[in-house]
Short mmCIF file of N, CA and C in Angstrom, two decimals:
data_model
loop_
_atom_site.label_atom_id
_atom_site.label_comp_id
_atom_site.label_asym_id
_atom_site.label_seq_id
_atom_site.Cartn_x
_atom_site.Cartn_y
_atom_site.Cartn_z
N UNK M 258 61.76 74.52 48.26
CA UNK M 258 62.15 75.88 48.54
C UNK M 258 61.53 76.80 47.48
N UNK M 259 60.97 77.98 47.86
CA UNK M 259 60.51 78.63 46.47
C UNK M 259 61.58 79.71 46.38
N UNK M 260 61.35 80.02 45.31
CA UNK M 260 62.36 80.51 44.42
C UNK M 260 61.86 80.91 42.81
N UNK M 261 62.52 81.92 42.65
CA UNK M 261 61.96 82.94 41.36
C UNK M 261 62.17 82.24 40.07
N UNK M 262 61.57 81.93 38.89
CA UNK M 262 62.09 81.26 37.68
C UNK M 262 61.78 82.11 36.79
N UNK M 263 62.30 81.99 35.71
CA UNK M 263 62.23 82.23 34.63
C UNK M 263 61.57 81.00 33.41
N UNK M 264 60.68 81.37 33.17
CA UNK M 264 60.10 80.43 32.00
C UNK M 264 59.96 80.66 30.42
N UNK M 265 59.76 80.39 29.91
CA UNK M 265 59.84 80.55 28.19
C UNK M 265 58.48 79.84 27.61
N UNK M 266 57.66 80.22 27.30
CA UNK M 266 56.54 79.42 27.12
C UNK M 266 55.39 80.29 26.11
N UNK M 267 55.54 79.07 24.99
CA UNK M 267 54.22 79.95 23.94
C UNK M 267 55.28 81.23 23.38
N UNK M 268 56.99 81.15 23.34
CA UNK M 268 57.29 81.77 22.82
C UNK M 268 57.81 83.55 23.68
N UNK M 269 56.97 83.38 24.78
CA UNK M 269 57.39 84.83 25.76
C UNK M 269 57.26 84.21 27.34
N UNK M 270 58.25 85.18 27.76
CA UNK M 270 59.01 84.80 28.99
C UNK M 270 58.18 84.99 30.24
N UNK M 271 58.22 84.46 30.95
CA UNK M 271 57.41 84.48 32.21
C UNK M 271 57.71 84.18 33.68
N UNK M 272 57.93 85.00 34.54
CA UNK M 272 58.75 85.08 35.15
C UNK M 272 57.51 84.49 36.47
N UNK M 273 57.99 83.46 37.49
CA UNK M 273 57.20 83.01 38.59
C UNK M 273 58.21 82.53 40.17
N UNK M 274 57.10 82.57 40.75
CA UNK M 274 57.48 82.79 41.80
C UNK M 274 57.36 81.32 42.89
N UNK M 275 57.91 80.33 42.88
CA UNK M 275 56.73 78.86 43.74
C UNK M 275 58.06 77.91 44.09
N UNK M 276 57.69 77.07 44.65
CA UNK M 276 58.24 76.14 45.11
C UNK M 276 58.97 75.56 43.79
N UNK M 277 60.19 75.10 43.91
CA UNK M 277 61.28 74.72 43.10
C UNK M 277 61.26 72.94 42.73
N UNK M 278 60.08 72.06 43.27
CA UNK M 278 59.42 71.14 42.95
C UNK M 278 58.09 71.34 41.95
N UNK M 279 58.01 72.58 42.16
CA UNK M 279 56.57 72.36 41.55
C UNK M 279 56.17 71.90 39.98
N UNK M 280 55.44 71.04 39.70
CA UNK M 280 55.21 70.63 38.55
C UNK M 280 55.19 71.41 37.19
N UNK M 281 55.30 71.53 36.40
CA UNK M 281 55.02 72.36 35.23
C UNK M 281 53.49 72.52 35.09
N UNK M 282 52.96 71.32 35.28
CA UNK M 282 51.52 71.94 34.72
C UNK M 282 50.50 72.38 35.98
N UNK M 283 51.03 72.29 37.41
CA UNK M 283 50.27 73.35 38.30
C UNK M 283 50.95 74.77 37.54
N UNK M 284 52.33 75.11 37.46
CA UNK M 284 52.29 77.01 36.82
C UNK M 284 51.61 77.20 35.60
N UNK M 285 51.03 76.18 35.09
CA UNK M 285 50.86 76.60 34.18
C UNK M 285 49.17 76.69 33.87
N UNK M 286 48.61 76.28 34.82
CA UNK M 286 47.04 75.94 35.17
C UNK M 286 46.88 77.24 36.15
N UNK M 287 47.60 77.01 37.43
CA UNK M 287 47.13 77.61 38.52
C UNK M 287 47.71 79.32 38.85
N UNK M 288 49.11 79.00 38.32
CA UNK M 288 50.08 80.36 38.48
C UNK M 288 49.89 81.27 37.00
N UNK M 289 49.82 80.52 36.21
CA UNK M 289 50.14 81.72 34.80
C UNK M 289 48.53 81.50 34.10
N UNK M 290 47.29 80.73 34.57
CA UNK M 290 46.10 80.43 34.11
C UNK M 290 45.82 79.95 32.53
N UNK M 291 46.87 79.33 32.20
CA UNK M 291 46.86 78.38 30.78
C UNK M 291 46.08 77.02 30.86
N UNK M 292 44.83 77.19 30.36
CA UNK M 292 44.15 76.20 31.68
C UNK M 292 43.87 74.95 29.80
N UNK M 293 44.36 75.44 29.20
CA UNK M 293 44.45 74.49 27.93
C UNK M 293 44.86 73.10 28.20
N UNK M 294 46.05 72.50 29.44
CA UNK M 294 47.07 71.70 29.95
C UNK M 294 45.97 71.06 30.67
N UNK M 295 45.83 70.30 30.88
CA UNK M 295 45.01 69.30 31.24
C UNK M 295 45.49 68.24 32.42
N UNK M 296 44.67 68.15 34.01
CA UNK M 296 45.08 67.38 34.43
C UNK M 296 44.27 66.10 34.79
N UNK M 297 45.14 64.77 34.55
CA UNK M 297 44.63 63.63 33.87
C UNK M 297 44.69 62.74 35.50
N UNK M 298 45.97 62.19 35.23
CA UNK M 298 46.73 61.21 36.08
C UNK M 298 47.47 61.62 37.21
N UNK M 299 48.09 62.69 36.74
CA UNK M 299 49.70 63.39 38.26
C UNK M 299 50.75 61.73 37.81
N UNK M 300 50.40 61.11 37.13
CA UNK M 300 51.93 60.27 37.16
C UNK M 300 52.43 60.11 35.29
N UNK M 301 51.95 60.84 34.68
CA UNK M 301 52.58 61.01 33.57
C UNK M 301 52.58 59.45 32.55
N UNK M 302 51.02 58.65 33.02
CA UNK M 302 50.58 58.00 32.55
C UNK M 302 49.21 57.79 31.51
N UNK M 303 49.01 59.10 31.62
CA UNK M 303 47.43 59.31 30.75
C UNK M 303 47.28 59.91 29.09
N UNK M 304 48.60 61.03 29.65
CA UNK M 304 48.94 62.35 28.48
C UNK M 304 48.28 63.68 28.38
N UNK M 305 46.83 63.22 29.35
CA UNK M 305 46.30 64.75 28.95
C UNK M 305 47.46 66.25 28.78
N UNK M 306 48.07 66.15 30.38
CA UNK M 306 48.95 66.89 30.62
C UNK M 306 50.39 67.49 29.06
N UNK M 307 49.97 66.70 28.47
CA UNK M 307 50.98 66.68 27.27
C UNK M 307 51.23 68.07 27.21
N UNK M 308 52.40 68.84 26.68
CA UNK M 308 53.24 69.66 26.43
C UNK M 308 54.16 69.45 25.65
N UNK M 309 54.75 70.93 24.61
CA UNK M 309 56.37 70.59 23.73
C UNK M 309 57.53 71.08 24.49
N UNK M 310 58.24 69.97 25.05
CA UNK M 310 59.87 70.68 25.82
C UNK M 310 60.53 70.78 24.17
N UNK M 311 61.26 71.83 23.80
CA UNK M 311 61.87 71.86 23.11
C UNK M 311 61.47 71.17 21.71
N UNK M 312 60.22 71.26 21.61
CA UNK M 312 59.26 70.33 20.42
C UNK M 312 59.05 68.81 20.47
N UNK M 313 59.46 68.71 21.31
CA UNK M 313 59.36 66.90 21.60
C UNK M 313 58.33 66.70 22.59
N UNK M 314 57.23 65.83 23.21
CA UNK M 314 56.24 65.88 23.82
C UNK M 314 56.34 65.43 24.96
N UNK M 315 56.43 66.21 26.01
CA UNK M 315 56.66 65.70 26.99
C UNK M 315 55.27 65.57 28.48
N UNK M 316 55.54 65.32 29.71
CA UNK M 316 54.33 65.17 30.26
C UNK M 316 54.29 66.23 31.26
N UNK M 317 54.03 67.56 31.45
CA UNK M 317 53.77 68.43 32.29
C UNK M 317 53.58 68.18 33.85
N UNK M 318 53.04 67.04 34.19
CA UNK M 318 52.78 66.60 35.82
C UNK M 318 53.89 66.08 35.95
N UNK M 319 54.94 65.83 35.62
CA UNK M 319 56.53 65.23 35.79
C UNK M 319 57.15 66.07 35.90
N UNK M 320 57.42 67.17 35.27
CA UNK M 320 58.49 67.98 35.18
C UNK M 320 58.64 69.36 36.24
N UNK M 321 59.31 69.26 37.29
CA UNK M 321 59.69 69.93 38.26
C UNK M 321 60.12 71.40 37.28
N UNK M 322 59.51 72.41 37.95
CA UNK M 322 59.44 73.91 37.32
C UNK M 322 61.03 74.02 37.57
N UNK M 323 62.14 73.62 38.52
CA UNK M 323 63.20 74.23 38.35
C UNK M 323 64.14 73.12 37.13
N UNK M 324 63.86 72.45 36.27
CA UNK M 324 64.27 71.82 35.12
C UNK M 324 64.00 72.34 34.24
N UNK M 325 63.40 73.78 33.80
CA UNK M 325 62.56 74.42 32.77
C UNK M 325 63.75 75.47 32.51
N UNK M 326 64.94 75.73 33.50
CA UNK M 326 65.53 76.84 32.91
C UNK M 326 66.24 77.01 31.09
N UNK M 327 66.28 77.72 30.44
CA UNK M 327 66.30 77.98 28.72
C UNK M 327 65.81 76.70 28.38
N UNK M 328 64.66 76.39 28.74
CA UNK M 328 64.10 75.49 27.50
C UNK M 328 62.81 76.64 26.50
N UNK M 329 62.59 75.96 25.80
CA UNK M 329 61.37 76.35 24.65
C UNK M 329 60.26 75.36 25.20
N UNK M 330 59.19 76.14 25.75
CA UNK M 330 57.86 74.90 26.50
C UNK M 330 56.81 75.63 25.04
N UNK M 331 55.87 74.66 24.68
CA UNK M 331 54.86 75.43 23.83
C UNK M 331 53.75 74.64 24.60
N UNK M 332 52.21 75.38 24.45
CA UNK M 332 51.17 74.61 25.63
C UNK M 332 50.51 74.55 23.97
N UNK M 333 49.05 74.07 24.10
CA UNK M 333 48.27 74.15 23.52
C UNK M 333 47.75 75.62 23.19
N UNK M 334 48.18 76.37 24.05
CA UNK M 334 47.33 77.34 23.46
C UNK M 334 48.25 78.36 22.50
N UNK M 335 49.82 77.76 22.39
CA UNK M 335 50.55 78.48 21.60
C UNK M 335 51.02 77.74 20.51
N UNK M 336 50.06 76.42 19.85
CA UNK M 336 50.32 75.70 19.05
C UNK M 336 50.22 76.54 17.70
N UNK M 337 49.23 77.31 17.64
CA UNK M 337 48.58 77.83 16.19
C UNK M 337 49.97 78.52 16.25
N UNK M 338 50.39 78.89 14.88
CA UNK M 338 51.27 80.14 14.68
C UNK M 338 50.61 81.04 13.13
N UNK M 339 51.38 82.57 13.79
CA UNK M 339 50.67 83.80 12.72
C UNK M 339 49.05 83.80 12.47
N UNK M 340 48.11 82.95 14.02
CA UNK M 340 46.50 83.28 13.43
C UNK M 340 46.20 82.01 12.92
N UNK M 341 46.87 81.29 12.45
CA UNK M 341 46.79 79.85 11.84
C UNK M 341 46.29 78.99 12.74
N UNK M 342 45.33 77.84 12.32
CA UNK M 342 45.44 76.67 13.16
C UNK M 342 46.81 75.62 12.57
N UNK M 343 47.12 75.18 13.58
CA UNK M 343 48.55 73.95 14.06
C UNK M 343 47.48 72.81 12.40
N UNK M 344 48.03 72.05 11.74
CA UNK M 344 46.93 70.99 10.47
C UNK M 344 46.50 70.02 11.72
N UNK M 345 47.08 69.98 12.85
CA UNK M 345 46.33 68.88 13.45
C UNK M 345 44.93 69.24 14.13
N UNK M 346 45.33 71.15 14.33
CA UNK M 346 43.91 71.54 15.21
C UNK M 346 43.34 71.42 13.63
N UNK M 347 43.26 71.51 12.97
CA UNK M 347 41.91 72.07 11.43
C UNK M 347 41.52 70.10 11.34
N UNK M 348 42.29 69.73 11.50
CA UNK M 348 42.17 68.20 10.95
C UNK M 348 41.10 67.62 12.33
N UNK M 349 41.53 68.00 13.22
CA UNK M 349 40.82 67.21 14.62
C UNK M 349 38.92 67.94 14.52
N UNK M 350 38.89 69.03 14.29
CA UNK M 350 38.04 69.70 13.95
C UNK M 350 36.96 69.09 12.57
N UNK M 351 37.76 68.97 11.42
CA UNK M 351 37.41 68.52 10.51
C UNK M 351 36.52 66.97 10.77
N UNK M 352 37.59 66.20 11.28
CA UNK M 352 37.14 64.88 11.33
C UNK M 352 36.38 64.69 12.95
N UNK M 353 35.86 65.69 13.45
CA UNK M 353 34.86 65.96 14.51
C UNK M 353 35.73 64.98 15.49
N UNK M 354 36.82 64.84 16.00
CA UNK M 354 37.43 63.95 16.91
C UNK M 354 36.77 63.95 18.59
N UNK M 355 36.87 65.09 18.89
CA UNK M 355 36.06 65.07 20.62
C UNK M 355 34.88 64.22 20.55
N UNK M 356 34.51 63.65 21.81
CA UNK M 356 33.72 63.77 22.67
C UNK M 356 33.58 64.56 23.89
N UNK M 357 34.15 64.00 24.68
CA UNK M 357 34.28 64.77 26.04
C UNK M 357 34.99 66.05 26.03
N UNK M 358 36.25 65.62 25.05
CA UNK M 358 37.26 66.96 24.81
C UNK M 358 37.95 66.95 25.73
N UNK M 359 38.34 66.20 26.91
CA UNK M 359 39.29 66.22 28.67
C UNK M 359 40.37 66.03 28.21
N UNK M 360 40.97 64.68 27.42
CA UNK M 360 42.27 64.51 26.74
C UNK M 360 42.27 65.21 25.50
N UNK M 361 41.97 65.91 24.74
CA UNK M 361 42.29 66.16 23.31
C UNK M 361 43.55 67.53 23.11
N UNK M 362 43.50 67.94 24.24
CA UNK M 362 45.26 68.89 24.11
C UNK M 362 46.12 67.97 24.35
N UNK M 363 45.96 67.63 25.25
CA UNK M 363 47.60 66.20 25.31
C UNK M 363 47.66 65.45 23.68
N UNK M 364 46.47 64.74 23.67
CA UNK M 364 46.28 64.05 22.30
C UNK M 364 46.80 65.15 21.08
N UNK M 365 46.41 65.84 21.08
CA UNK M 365 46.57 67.03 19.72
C UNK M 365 48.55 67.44 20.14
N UNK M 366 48.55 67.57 20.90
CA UNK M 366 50.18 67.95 21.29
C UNK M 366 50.89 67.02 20.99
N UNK M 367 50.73 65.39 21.19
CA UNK M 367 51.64 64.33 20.49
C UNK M 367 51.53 64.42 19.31
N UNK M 368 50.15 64.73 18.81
CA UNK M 368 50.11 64.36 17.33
C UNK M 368 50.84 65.45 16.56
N UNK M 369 50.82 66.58 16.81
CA UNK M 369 51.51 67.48 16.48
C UNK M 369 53.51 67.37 16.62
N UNK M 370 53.95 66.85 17.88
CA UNK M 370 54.91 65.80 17.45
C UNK M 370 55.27 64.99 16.88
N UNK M 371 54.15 64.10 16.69
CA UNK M 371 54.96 63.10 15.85
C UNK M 371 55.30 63.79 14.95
N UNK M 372 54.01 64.27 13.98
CA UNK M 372 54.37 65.09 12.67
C UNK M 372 55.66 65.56 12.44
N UNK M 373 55.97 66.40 13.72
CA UNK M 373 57.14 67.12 13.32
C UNK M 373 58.44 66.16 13.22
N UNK M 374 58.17 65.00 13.95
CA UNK M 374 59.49 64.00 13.85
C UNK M 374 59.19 63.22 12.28
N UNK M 375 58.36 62.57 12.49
CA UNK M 375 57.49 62.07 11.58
C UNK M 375 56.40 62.32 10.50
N UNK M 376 56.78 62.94 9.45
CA UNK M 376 55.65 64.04 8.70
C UNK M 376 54.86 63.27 7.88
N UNK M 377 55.35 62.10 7.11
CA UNK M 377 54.63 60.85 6.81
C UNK M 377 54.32 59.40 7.74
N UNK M 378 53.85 59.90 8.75
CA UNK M 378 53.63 58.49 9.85
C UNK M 378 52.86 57.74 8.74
N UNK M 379 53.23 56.06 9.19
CA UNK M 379 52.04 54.81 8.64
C UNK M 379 51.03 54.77 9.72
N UNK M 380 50.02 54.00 9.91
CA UNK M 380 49.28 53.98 10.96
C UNK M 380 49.65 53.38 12.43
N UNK M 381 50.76 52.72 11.94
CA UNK M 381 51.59 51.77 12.68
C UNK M 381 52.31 52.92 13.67
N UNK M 382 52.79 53.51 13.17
CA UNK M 382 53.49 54.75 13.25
C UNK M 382 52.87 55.78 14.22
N UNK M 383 51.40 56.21 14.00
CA UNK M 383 50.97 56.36 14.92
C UNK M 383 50.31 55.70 15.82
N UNK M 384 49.79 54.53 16.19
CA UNK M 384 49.56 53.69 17.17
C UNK M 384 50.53 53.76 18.05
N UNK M 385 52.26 53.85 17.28
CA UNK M 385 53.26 52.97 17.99
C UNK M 385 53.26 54.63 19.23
N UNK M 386 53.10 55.94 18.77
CA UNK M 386 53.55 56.99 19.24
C UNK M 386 52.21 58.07 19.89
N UNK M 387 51.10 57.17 19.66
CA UNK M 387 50.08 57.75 20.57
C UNK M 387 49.27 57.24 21.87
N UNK M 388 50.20 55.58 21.91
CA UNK M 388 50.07 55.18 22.49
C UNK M 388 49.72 55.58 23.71
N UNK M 389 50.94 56.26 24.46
CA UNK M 389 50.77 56.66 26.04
C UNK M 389 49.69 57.71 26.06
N UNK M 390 48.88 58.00 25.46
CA UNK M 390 47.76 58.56 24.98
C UNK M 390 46.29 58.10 25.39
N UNK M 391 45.80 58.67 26.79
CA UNK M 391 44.39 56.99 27.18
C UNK M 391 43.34 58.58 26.74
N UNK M 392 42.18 58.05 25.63
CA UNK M 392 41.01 58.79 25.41
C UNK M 392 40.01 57.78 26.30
N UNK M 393 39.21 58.52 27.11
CA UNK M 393 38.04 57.86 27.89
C UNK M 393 36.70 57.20 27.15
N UNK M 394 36.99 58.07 26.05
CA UNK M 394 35.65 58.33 25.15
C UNK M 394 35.76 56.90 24.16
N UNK M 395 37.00 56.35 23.68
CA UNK M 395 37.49 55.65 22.55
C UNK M 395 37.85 56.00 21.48
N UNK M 396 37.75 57.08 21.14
CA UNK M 396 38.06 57.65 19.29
C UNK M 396 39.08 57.62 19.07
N UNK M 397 39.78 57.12 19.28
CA UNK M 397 41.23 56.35 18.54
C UNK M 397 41.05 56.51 16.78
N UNK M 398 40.14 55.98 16.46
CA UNK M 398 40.02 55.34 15.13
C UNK M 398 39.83 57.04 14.62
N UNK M 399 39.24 57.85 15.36
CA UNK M 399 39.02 59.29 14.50
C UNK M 399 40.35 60.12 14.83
N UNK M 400 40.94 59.97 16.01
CA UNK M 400 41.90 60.68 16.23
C UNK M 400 43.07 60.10 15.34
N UNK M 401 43.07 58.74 14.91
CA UNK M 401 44.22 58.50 13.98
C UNK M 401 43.95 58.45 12.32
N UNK M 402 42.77 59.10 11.94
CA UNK M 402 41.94 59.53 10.89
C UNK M 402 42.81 60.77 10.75
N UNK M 403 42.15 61.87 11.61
CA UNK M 403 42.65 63.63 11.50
C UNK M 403 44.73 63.38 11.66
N UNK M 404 45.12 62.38 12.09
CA UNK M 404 46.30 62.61 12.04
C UNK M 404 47.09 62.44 10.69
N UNK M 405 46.55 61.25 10.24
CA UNK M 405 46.74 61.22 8.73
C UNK M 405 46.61 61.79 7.64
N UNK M 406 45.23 62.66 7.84
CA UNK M 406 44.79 64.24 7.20
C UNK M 406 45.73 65.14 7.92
N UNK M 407 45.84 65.49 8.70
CA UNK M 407 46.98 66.49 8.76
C UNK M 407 48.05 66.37 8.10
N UNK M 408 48.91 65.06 8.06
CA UNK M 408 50.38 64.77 7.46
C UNK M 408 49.67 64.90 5.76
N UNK M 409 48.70 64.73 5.17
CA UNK M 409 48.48 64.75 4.28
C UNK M 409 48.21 66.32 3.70
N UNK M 410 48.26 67.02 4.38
CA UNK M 410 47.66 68.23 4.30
C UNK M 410 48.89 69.27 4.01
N UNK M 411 50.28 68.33 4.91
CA UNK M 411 51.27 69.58 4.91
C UNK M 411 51.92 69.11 3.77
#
């Protein structure tokens, strides 16, 4: 059924208009053009799609737009705060992590979670939590490089 929502996202409110199934990361690609969100899989097995519900990382192609009422969503493109890069964007940058670049917002959005759960991860630590995380390219070994420079950084 569509039906009017209210969203919260990147910090300001956004008001849409769609079907009351609809995924989080079609409004947020197709309806509000945040095209940072990445689509991977549609079954919330890859991560590109990654997003913060309420700072915790969740998978955008799962989450039905009418489950979004007063939450806090942050995308990738509202990671930086005050002009700043997020230490994981300066760190991913630093330690040249892309290739392709298709997964690296999902990837950069967990890692930016863990941190916040976890501000000293071991490597273990992140393996155990970047797991649901598939890079096409392989850079694992660089993406869990810049994560360690980031926690080292804050």
């Amino acid at each position: 059924m569509i039906k009017k929502f209210t969203v919260r996202i990147n910090k300001k409110s956004h008001i849409v208009t769609v079907d009351e199934n609809m995924p989080l990361l079609w409004v947020l690609r197709d309806i509000l053009d945040m095209k940072g969100t990445k689509y991977g899989c549609g079954v919330g097995s890859c991560g590109a799609c990654t997003v913060h519900l309420n700072g915790s990382a969740v998978r955008s192609c799962q989450l039905p737009i009418s489950a979004l009422a007063n939450q806090e969503i942050t995308t990738i493109e509202g990671l930086a705060e005050k002009g700043e890069q997020h230490p994981v964007q300066k760190a991913w940058l630093d330690v040249d992590v892309a290739q392709c670049g298709y997964c690296q917002s999902g990837q950069i959005m967990s890692a930016a979670a863990l941190l916040k759960s976890t501000p000293k991860p071991t490597e273990e630590d992140i393996e155990n939590f970047m797991t649901g995380n598939i890079c096409r390219c392989g850079t694992y070994t660089r993406i869990k490089k810049a994560i360690l420079q980031a926690a080292a950084s804050k």
